[in-house]
């Protein structure tokens, strides 16, 4: 039930008042004189709508490739039925087949704005690419035969479809219906042959004679079929299976690739034996014997040039003795053979040529190679065959993605700064030519670029992207020594994955401070600099002294001279330790970190440079627990992190440890739980934190407890965390789950806001730690920072996920930050500027907020959200988000000049709530939690944007803003642009005179219903697509679409004439009716006088 009043400012209306009982409850909650001021909220349910926008990254599990040489559009199909279309950088599109079957082949209707896809479920689909969101116009489901190969000749509307039975059917791509013309396998092969030739693996027409069709069967048989006479002209047989066939442009020769690693070149008129047999990677034997067999050549292409030798390009065919060799693409040009090694397996490749006409010199200029996890474009025109620099963000998966963060509305100078340092990271040796896949037009969303930045944590790398471009890459493993022998590796056995993998990131775009937490219980702090420096790595190792709870000595921390509960730890400067023990007296690993920091000075390039490395160490044979939360604040100069044992705070300006407390110590005497000691035989329970001087630092509480991140990794997503704790098991798992620096009221009695840290735990507790910061400038580096728990404790159901603060007007109060400045400059020149720019951090960052005004704390947990009024700490509003599930991600975001709380639940629901009233605004079922990848990467940001990793290689962006959904069509790019087809090759005077050159074929007369009849209805089923009549109008143009367009015009004209005829008939009927009524009136009053009316 609602317990609040909200003014609907948008339409000027005021919501109805609540019932008397609700008003009484509110009066009890907010007594007279202290009632919270009512904040006007502008967000309403109509401002929210959920839809997908774009998908970035490399297509997951690619299976097919196609290219339109006129439109310059590339299409990639996948094993999951997805379709990715690429034009110029910034023009991309994602489509999905509903069946989810693998795409086995793609065929463009060249320069027609349409695409045919063949799927593994024997279905053909016609896609309309003339609309910004492509749609299926027609589908054809083969019922009795399996589709194996398709071929669509240039400027033809008849699609040849080969099947597993060896038959070839012909489909009209305008109506997507089968022709009655069928090429049966038993008529194509020799009558004397006793075996089936196998599935059709290739179909193509002779470049110089459209009436001759070349059919390749898997067994090694190739047939040249005469379409007019309906018989085979020539049959070519070879002992080895065929994988692909390619024509010479003159139509006199063709080349076949075989399963034994050989290429056979055939003369069309000499079917007895191949004119040449080549084994590109076979060892030639001296006695004239056949070379040793090699691996199959999966594909070959035969491309000619006017000024030189033809290109023969092939994949596969390597010798069997090349064990461990990477997949290769071989380019044979004249007498030279180049073997180009690839990083991944080759799925498919295409040669890009200057002309789409098969009967002209092809003039190849590039080869696009689709790999298992990459897309490579090779320049054939330059010596050495360099690759083009790929402008698409397809490399984010080069190591597994572990988490994503999404930042919107970054400072204007940040993107150019990242781009400038990222440009120096680019590899050398790329082709100097522009990226040749440049079709389509940008939409408004790319022309008017908003400054978004994705920070994607990929194993040990961080990527920063804006729209569709990778800006900068940071490799965090550079600061560590790589293990060269087995003795070094056991320290990293706390995880099965990459020991350098990044789990959490905290980034301040304004100050450009970056902090990452790794899976090996390490934290690295980075500063951004445009200068190259050589520095030694500073390391702080944090240790926890484990004491039994029942021991009285365990209640105090000797190096910490303050009692538990009222701790005000002093900063401890890092001190060097002469040696560290790698094992304790009983042989257990002790006082050693999981990773070893480099001892030698490290050259750090411009960009993000290591400021400090913090590591948790092994204690008594027990590995450190993984870090579960992390926060950095550039204005305070502090970084804080926590795990399932406690919390640690480090001053990275003074390189000092400020805070080292177990989770229990954070409560002090206000601990709401009944903590009971566990038997030391089962496990050692930490009670006090001990600071031990190791290497250059010290301290974080450690215990062998399970962290919330390890809880999340379980595949059981039906768990429910409860805030009521009755077992010691749950108490021991109270991890630090959320951290937030802010300037607000730390206690009820405070009259003004002050710097503090809000800490959230997995048991739903929020604790506040006060920060006493010295003045800015030089004093900040000399005087210590005083840290002390404030005693403030708030409670919610479920683990705390997110915290934020609002002022009295309902505006978000951002954390304090310090604007970026270059710190690697001479101190004399920068000293005055430093003092000017460094402002005191004790002043509230909210310029609109007076000291006497209140604030609101917004806290979101796995189960509920609360808005707490400060400094009174009264619960102003509360909303139970879910009872049966739990929230995976919650973010306080800005939308339409207002703010809201956005949540993604494990049951697949995306929900938004107004602030501060927590009124439900959106609740849509979007995506069930089927993979932990989604839970790790889903995140919201401002302006109604969100994203998550939809596959191991792809990022899916979506919007929950109704305004963005309405304008999405204008923001998306256009794939199809009107382009005139290139001129057909000139036949020449003598060829025209003597009948030479290409021979055309009237396919309509040959395959049409009048001559070939109708196909069997049981052979295939036609399914109309959702594209509709408008899609047909869009696709119907050019040579292929003329007839469809005429039919549409005729249908429209007939429909209009029919409507006109119906209207005319209705008018005639109305006129007749009026005439009858008028006549009856005349007869009725004919003989009456005027006074009788």
PDB file of N, CA and C in Angstrom, residues 86-153:
ATOM      1  N   UNK A  86      27.579  -5.847 -41.114  1.00  0.00           N
ATOM      2  CA  UNK A  86      28.561  -4.803 -40.883  1.00  0.00           C
ATOM      3  C   UNK A  86      28.698  -3.936 -42.129  1.00  0.00           C
ATOM      4  N   UNK A  87      28.594  -2.621 -41.929  1.00  0.00           N
ATOM      5  CA  UNK A  87      28.910  -1.664 -42.974  1.00  0.00           C
ATOM      6  C   UNK A  87      30.125  -0.869 -42.554  1.00  0.00           C
ATOM      7  N   UNK A  88      30.099   0.414 -42.839  1.00  0.00           N
ATOM      8  CA  UNK A  88      31.189   1.265 -42.389  1.00  0.00           C
ATOM      9  C   UNK A  88      31.217   1.290 -40.860  1.00  0.00           C
ATOM     10  N   UNK A  89      32.348   1.635 -40.260  1.00  0.00           N
ATOM     11  CA  UNK A  89      32.396   1.680 -38.796  1.00  0.00           C
ATOM     12  C   UNK A  89      31.288   2.564 -38.237  1.00  0.00           C
ATOM     13  N   UNK A  90      30.495   2.006 -37.353  1.00  0.00           N
ATOM     14  CA  UNK A  90      29.338   2.712 -36.808  1.00  0.00           C
ATOM     15  C   UNK A  90      28.031   2.244 -37.392  1.00  0.00           C
ATOM     16  N   UNK A  91      28.082   1.432 -38.459  1.00  0.00           N
ATOM     17  CA  UNK A  91      26.868   0.877 -39.072  1.00  0.00           C
ATOM     18  C   UNK A  91      26.903  -0.629 -38.856  1.00  0.00           C
ATOM     19  N   UNK A  92      26.150  -1.086 -37.886  1.00  0.00           N
ATOM     20  CA  UNK A  92      26.054  -2.507 -37.582  1.00  0.00           C
ATOM     21  C   UNK A  92      24.606  -2.863 -37.329  1.00  0.00           C
ATOM     22  N   UNK A  93      24.288  -4.130 -37.498  1.00  0.00           N
ATOM     23  CA  UNK A  93      22.920  -4.586 -37.245  1.00  0.00           C
ATOM     24  C   UNK A  93      22.963  -6.025 -36.771  1.00  0.00           C
ATOM     25  N   UNK A  94      22.046  -6.325 -35.875  1.00  0.00           N
ATOM     26  CA  UNK A  94      21.927  -7.692 -35.349  1.00  0.00           C
ATOM     27  C   UNK A  94      20.512  -8.204 -35.596  1.00  0.00           C
ATOM     28  N   UNK A  95      20.400  -9.412 -36.129  1.00  0.00           N
ATOM     29  CA  UNK A  95      19.102 -10.067 -36.338  1.00  0.00           C
ATOM     30  C   UNK A  95      19.197 -11.486 -35.781  1.00  0.00           C
ATOM     31  N   UNK A  96      18.040 -12.067 -35.538  1.00  0.00           N
ATOM     32  CA  UNK A  96      18.015 -13.404 -34.959  1.00  0.00           C
ATOM     33  C   UNK A  96      16.910 -14.220 -35.614  1.00  0.00           C
ATOM     34  N   UNK A  97      17.260 -15.422 -36.078  1.00  0.00           N
ATOM     35  CA  UNK A  97      16.243 -16.352 -36.561  1.00  0.00           C
ATOM     36  C   UNK A  97      15.520 -16.952 -35.363  1.00  0.00           C
ATOM     37  N   UNK A  98      14.222 -17.001 -35.428  1.00  0.00           N
ATOM     38  CA  UNK A  98      13.429 -17.479 -34.296  1.00  0.00           C
ATOM     39  C   UNK A  98      13.740 -18.923 -33.934  1.00  0.00           C
ATOM     40  N   UNK A  99      14.071 -19.738 -34.931  1.00  0.00           N
ATOM     41  CA  UNK A  99      14.295 -21.160 -34.654  1.00  0.00           C
ATOM     42  C   UNK A  99      15.587 -21.394 -33.888  1.00  0.00           C
ATOM     43  N   UNK A 100      16.555 -20.485 -34.019  1.00  0.00           N
ATOM     44  CA  UNK A 100      17.841 -20.672 -33.362  1.00  0.00           C
ATOM     45  C   UNK A 100      18.734 -21.691 -34.030  1.00  0.00           C
ATOM     46  N   UNK A 101      18.336 -22.185 -35.217  1.00  0.00           N
ATOM     47  CA  UNK A 101      19.151 -23.164 -35.932  1.00  0.00           C
ATOM     48  C   UNK A 101      20.386 -22.487 -36.523  1.00  0.00           C
ATOM     49  N   UNK A 102      21.428 -23.257 -36.735  1.00  0.00           N
ATOM     50  CA  UNK A 102      22.680 -22.726 -37.249  1.00  0.00           C
ATOM     51  C   UNK A 102      22.520 -22.225 -38.676  1.00  0.00           C
ATOM     52  N   UNK A 103      23.193 -21.133 -38.987  1.00  0.00           N
ATOM     53  CA  UNK A 103      23.217 -20.604 -40.348  1.00  0.00           C
ATOM     54  C   UNK A 103      24.321 -21.326 -41.110  1.00  0.00           C
ATOM     55  N   UNK A 104      23.954 -22.022 -42.196  1.00  0.00           N
ATOM     56  CA  UNK A 104      24.951 -22.778 -42.950  1.00  0.00           C
ATOM     57  C   UNK A 104      25.443 -22.030 -44.173  1.00  0.00           C
ATOM     58  N   UNK A 105      24.636 -21.065 -44.692  1.00  0.00           N
ATOM     59  CA  UNK A 105      25.078 -20.310 -45.855  1.00  0.00           C
ATOM     60  C   UNK A 105      24.282 -19.017 -45.966  1.00  0.00           C
ATOM     61  N   UNK A 106      24.942 -17.977 -46.509  1.00  0.00           N
ATOM     62  CA  UNK A 106      24.312 -16.683 -46.748  1.00  0.00           C
ATOM     63  C   UNK A 106      24.541 -16.282 -48.201  1.00  0.00           C
ATOM     64  N   UNK A 107      23.522 -15.692 -48.822  1.00  0.00           N
ATOM     65  CA  UNK A 107      23.625 -15.227 -50.199  1.00  0.00           C
ATOM     66  C   UNK A 107      22.974 -13.854 -50.314  1.00  0.00           C
ATOM     67  N   UNK A 108      23.760 -12.849 -50.696  1.00  0.00           N
ATOM     68  CA  UNK A 108      23.204 -11.524 -50.941  1.00  0.00           C
ATOM     69  C   UNK A 108      22.511 -11.482 -52.298  1.00  0.00           C
ATOM     70  N   UNK A 109      21.388 -10.782 -52.365  1.00  0.00           N
ATOM     71  CA  UNK A 109      20.857 -10.332 -53.635  1.00  0.00           C
ATOM     72  C   UNK A 109      21.605  -9.035 -53.934  1.00  0.00           C
ATOM     73  N   UNK A 110      22.673  -9.138 -54.697  1.00  0.00           N
ATOM     74  CA  UNK A 110      23.644  -8.059 -54.823  1.00  0.00           C
ATOM     75  C   UNK A 110      22.980  -6.778 -55.300  1.00  0.00           C
ATOM     76  N   UNK A 111      23.194  -5.715 -54.518  1.00  0.00           N
ATOM     77  CA  UNK A 111      22.678  -4.371 -54.789  1.00  0.00           C
ATOM     78  C   UNK A 111      21.160  -4.305 -54.795  1.00  0.00           C
ATOM     79  N   UNK A 112      20.503  -5.275 -54.164  1.00  0.00           N
ATOM     80  CA  UNK A 112      19.044  -5.274 -54.099  1.00  0.00           C
ATOM     81  C   UNK A 112      18.529  -5.014 -52.689  1.00  0.00           C
ATOM     82  N   UNK A 113      19.411  -4.972 -51.685  1.00  0.00           N
ATOM     83  CA  UNK A 113      18.956  -4.744 -50.324  1.00  0.00           C
ATOM     84  C   UNK A 113      18.226  -5.933 -49.740  1.00  0.00           C
ATOM     85  N   UNK A 114      18.680  -7.128 -50.085  1.00  0.00           N
ATOM     86  CA  UNK A 114      18.038  -8.347 -49.580  1.00  0.00           C
ATOM     87  C   UNK A 114      19.100  -9.418 -49.392  1.00  0.00           C
ATOM     88  N   UNK A 115      18.792 -10.388 -48.552  1.00  0.00           N
ATOM     89  CA  UNK A 115      19.735 -11.446 -48.193  1.00  0.00           C
ATOM     90  C   UNK A 115      18.973 -12.743 -47.983  1.00  0.00           C
ATOM     91  N   UNK A 116      19.516 -13.831 -48.504  1.00  0.00           N
ATOM     92  CA  UNK A 116      18.935 -15.159 -48.301  1.00  0.00           C
ATOM     93  C   UNK A 116      19.819 -15.914 -47.317  1.00  0.00           C
ATOM     94  N   UNK A 117      19.197 -16.473 -46.282  1.00  0.00           N
ATOM     95  CA  UNK A 117      19.921 -17.291 -45.304  1.00  0.00           C
ATOM     96  C   UNK A 117      19.405 -18.716 -45.356  1.00  0.00           C
ATOM     97  N   UNK A 118      20.339 -19.667 -45.354  1.00  0.00           N
ATOM     98  CA  UNK A 118      19.996 -21.091 -45.312  1.00  0.00           C
ATOM     99  C   UNK A 118      20.390 -21.628 -43.948  1.00  0.00           C
ATOM    100  N   UNK A 119      19.454 -22.297 -43.290  1.00  0.00           N
ATOM    101  CA  UNK A 119      19.670 -22.772 -41.926  1.00  0.00           C
ATOM    102  C   UNK A 119      19.789 -24.286 -41.876  1.00  0.00           C
ATOM    103  N   UNK A 120      20.322 -24.765 -40.775  1.00  0.00           N
ATOM    104  CA  UNK A 120      20.537 -26.197 -40.604  1.00  0.00           C
ATOM    105  C   UNK A 120      19.223 -26.966 -40.460  1.00  0.00           C
ATOM    106  N   UNK A 121      18.133 -26.258 -40.194  1.00  0.00           N
ATOM    107  CA  UNK A 121      16.835 -26.939 -40.109  1.00  0.00           C
ATOM    108  C   UNK A 121      16.142 -26.981 -41.465  1.00  0.00           C
ATOM    109  N   UNK A 122      16.908 -26.797 -42.548  1.00  0.00           N
ATOM    110  CA  UNK A 122      16.408 -26.896 -43.927  1.00  0.00           C
ATOM    111  C   UNK A 122      15.389 -25.819 -44.243  1.00  0.00           C
ATOM    112  N   UNK A 123      15.625 -24.646 -43.715  1.00  0.00           N
ATOM    113  CA  UNK A 123      14.737 -23.512 -43.968  1.00  0.00           C
ATOM    114  C   UNK A 123      15.529 -22.413 -44.665  1.00  0.00           C
ATOM    115  N   UNK A 124      14.903 -21.795 -45.670  1.00  0.00           N
ATOM    116  CA  UNK A 124      15.462 -20.635 -46.349  1.00  0.00           C
ATOM    117  C   UNK A 124      14.662 -19.410 -45.934  1.00  0.00           C
ATOM    118  N   UNK A 125      15.364 -18.299 -45.696  1.00  0.00           N
ATOM    119  CA  UNK A 125      14.705 -17.060 -45.296  1.00  0.00           C
ATOM    120  C   UNK A 125      15.178 -15.921 -46.193  1.00  0.00           C
ATOM    121  N   UNK A 126      14.249 -15.053 -46.581  1.00  0.00           N
ATOM    122  CA  UNK A 126      14.572 -13.860 -47.357  1.00  0.00           C
ATOM    123  C   UNK A 126      14.457 -12.653 -46.438  1.00  0.00           C
ATOM    124  N   UNK A 127      15.587 -11.957 -46.224  1.00  0.00           N
ATOM    125  CA  UNK A 127      15.642 -10.796 -45.331  1.00  0.00           C
ATOM    126  C   UNK A 127      15.571  -9.514 -46.151  1.00  0.00           C
ATOM    127  N   UNK A 128      14.770  -8.573 -45.683  1.00  0.00           N
ATOM    128  CA  UNK A 128      14.711  -7.244 -46.283  1.00  0.00           C
ATOM    129  C   UNK A 128      15.671  -6.333 -45.528  1.00  0.00           C
ATOM    130  N   UNK A 129      16.705  -5.849 -46.225  1.00  0.00           N
ATOM    131  CA  UNK A 129      17.716  -4.991 -45.615  1.00  0.00           C
ATOM    132  C   UNK A 129      17.474  -3.520 -45.903  1.00  0.00           C
ATOM    133  N   UNK A 130      16.352  -3.192 -46.524  1.00  0.00           N
ATOM    134  CA  UNK A 130      16.076  -1.803 -46.872  1.00  0.00           C
ATOM    135  C   UNK A 130      15.455  -1.040 -45.709  1.00  0.00           C
ATOM    136  N   UNK A 131      15.205  -1.693 -44.621  1.00  0.00           N
ATOM    137  CA  UNK A 131      14.711  -1.021 -43.436  1.00  0.00           C
ATOM    138  C   UNK A 131      15.777  -1.102 -42.355  1.00  0.00           C
ATOM    139  N   UNK A 132      15.724  -0.166 -41.410  1.00  0.00           N
ATOM    140  CA  UNK A 132      16.794  -0.076 -40.418  1.00  0.00           C
ATOM    141  C   UNK A 132      16.860  -1.299 -39.524  1.00  0.00           C
ATOM    142  N   UNK A 133      15.728  -1.911 -39.293  1.00  0.00           N
ATOM    143  CA  UNK A 133      15.710  -3.182 -38.576  1.00  0.00           C
ATOM    144  C   UNK A 133      15.269  -4.255 -39.567  1.00  0.00           C
ATOM    145  N   UNK A 134      16.207  -5.008 -40.145  1.00  0.00           N
ATOM    146  CA  UNK A 134      15.840  -6.003 -41.163  1.00  0.00           C
ATOM    147  C   UNK A 134      14.803  -6.983 -40.647  1.00  0.00           C
ATOM    148  N   UNK A 135      13.947  -7.415 -41.564  1.00  0.00           N
ATOM    149  CA  UNK A 135      12.882  -8.353 -41.215  1.00  0.00           C
ATOM    150  C   UNK A 135      12.780  -9.417 -42.296  1.00  0.00           C
ATOM    151  N   UNK A 136      12.238 -10.562 -41.921  1.00  0.00           N
ATOM    152  CA  UNK A 136      12.071 -11.678 -42.862  1.00  0.00           C
ATOM    153  C   UNK A 136      10.805 -11.449 -43.683  1.00  0.00           C
ATOM    154  N   UNK A 137      10.966 -11.487 -45.008  1.00  0.00           N
ATOM    155  CA  UNK A 137       9.811 -11.342 -45.906  1.00  0.00           C
ATOM    156  C   UNK A 137       9.155 -12.680 -46.186  1.00  0.00           C
ATOM    157  N   UNK A 138       9.963 -13.686 -46.471  1.00  0.00           N
ATOM    158  CA  UNK A 138       9.446 -15.020 -46.798  1.00  0.00           C
ATOM    159  C   UNK A 138      10.337 -16.075 -46.171  1.00  0.00           C
ATOM    160  N   UNK A 139       9.749 -17.228 -45.934  1.00  0.00           N
ATOM    161  CA  UNK A 139      10.501 -18.401 -45.498  1.00  0.00           C
ATOM    162  C   UNK A 139      10.010 -19.602 -46.273  1.00  0.00           C
ATOM    163  N   UNK A 140      10.925 -20.539 -46.511  1.00  0.00           N
ATOM    164  CA  UNK A 140      10.584 -21.758 -47.241  1.00  0.00           C
ATOM    165  C   UNK A 140      11.179 -22.927 -46.489  1.00  0.00           C
ATOM    166  N   UNK A 141      10.315 -23.809 -46.014  1.00  0.00           N
ATOM    167  CA  UNK A 141      10.745 -24.953 -45.215  1.00  0.00           C
ATOM    168  C   UNK A 141      10.713 -26.219 -46.068  1.00  0.00           C
ATOM    169  N   UNK A 142      11.891 -26.824 -46.311  1.00  0.00           N
ATOM    170  CA  UNK A 142      11.963 -28.077 -47.055  1.00  0.00           C
ATOM    171  C   UNK A 142      11.575 -29.223 -46.120  1.00  0.00           C
ATOM    172  N   UNK A 143      10.660 -30.039 -46.582  1.00  0.00           N
ATOM    173  CA  UNK A 143      10.094 -31.076 -45.711  1.00  0.00           C
ATOM    174  C   UNK A 143      10.723 -32.447 -45.923  1.00  0.00           C
ATOM    175  N   UNK A 144      11.179 -32.713 -47.139  1.00  0.00           N
ATOM    176  CA  UNK A 144      11.636 -34.071 -47.445  1.00  0.00           C
ATOM    177  C   UNK A 144      13.133 -34.167 -47.735  1.00  0.00           C
ATOM    178  N   UNK A 145      13.813 -33.039 -47.872  1.00  0.00           N
ATOM    179  CA  UNK A 145      15.230 -33.072 -48.207  1.00  0.00           C
ATOM    180  C   UNK A 145      16.012 -32.082 -47.347  1.00  0.00           C
ATOM    181  N   UNK A 146      17.292 -32.401 -47.127  1.00  0.00           N
ATOM    182  CA  UNK A 146      18.171 -31.544 -46.339  1.00  0.00           C
ATOM    183  C   UNK A 146      18.933 -30.609 -47.268  1.00  0.00           C
ATOM    184  N   UNK A 147      18.917 -29.320 -46.956  1.00  0.00           N
ATOM    185  CA  UNK A 147      19.610 -28.326 -47.767  1.00  0.00           C
ATOM    186  C   UNK A 147      21.102 -28.357 -47.436  1.00  0.00           C
ATOM    187  N   UNK A 148      21.948 -28.402 -48.491  1.00  0.00           N
ATOM    188  CA  UNK A 148      23.393 -28.440 -48.276  1.00  0.00           C
ATOM    189  C   UNK A 148      24.124 -27.277 -48.944  1.00  0.00           C
ATOM    190  N   UNK A 149      23.592 -26.706 -50.029  1.00  0.00           N
ATOM    191  CA  UNK A 149      24.297 -25.635 -50.729  1.00  0.00           C
ATOM    192  C   UNK A 149      23.298 -24.786 -51.510  1.00  0.00           C
ATOM    193  N   UNK A 150      23.594 -23.488 -51.591  1.00  0.00           N
ATOM    194  CA  UNK A 150      22.753 -22.562 -52.347  1.00  0.00           C
ATOM    195  C   UNK A 150      23.622 -21.700 -53.253  1.00  0.00           C
ATOM    196  N   UNK A 151      23.051 -21.293 -54.373  1.00  0.00           N
ATOM    197  CA  UNK A 151      23.758 -20.404 -55.297  1.00  0.00           C
ATOM    198  C   UNK A 151      22.752 -19.478 -55.962  1.00  0.00           C
ATOM    199  N   UNK A 152      23.034 -18.184 -55.918  1.00  0.00           N
ATOM    200  CA  UNK A 152      22.192 -17.179 -56.556  1.00  0.00           C
ATOM    201  C   UNK A 152      23.049 -16.392 -57.535  1.00  0.00           C
ATOM    202  N   UNK A 153      22.855 -16.575 -58.840  1.00  0.00           N
ATOM    203  CA  UNK A 153      23.658 -15.823 -59.816  1.00  0.00           C
ATOM    204  C   UNK A 153      23.394 -14.322 -59.716  1.00  0.00           C
TER     205      UNK A 153
END
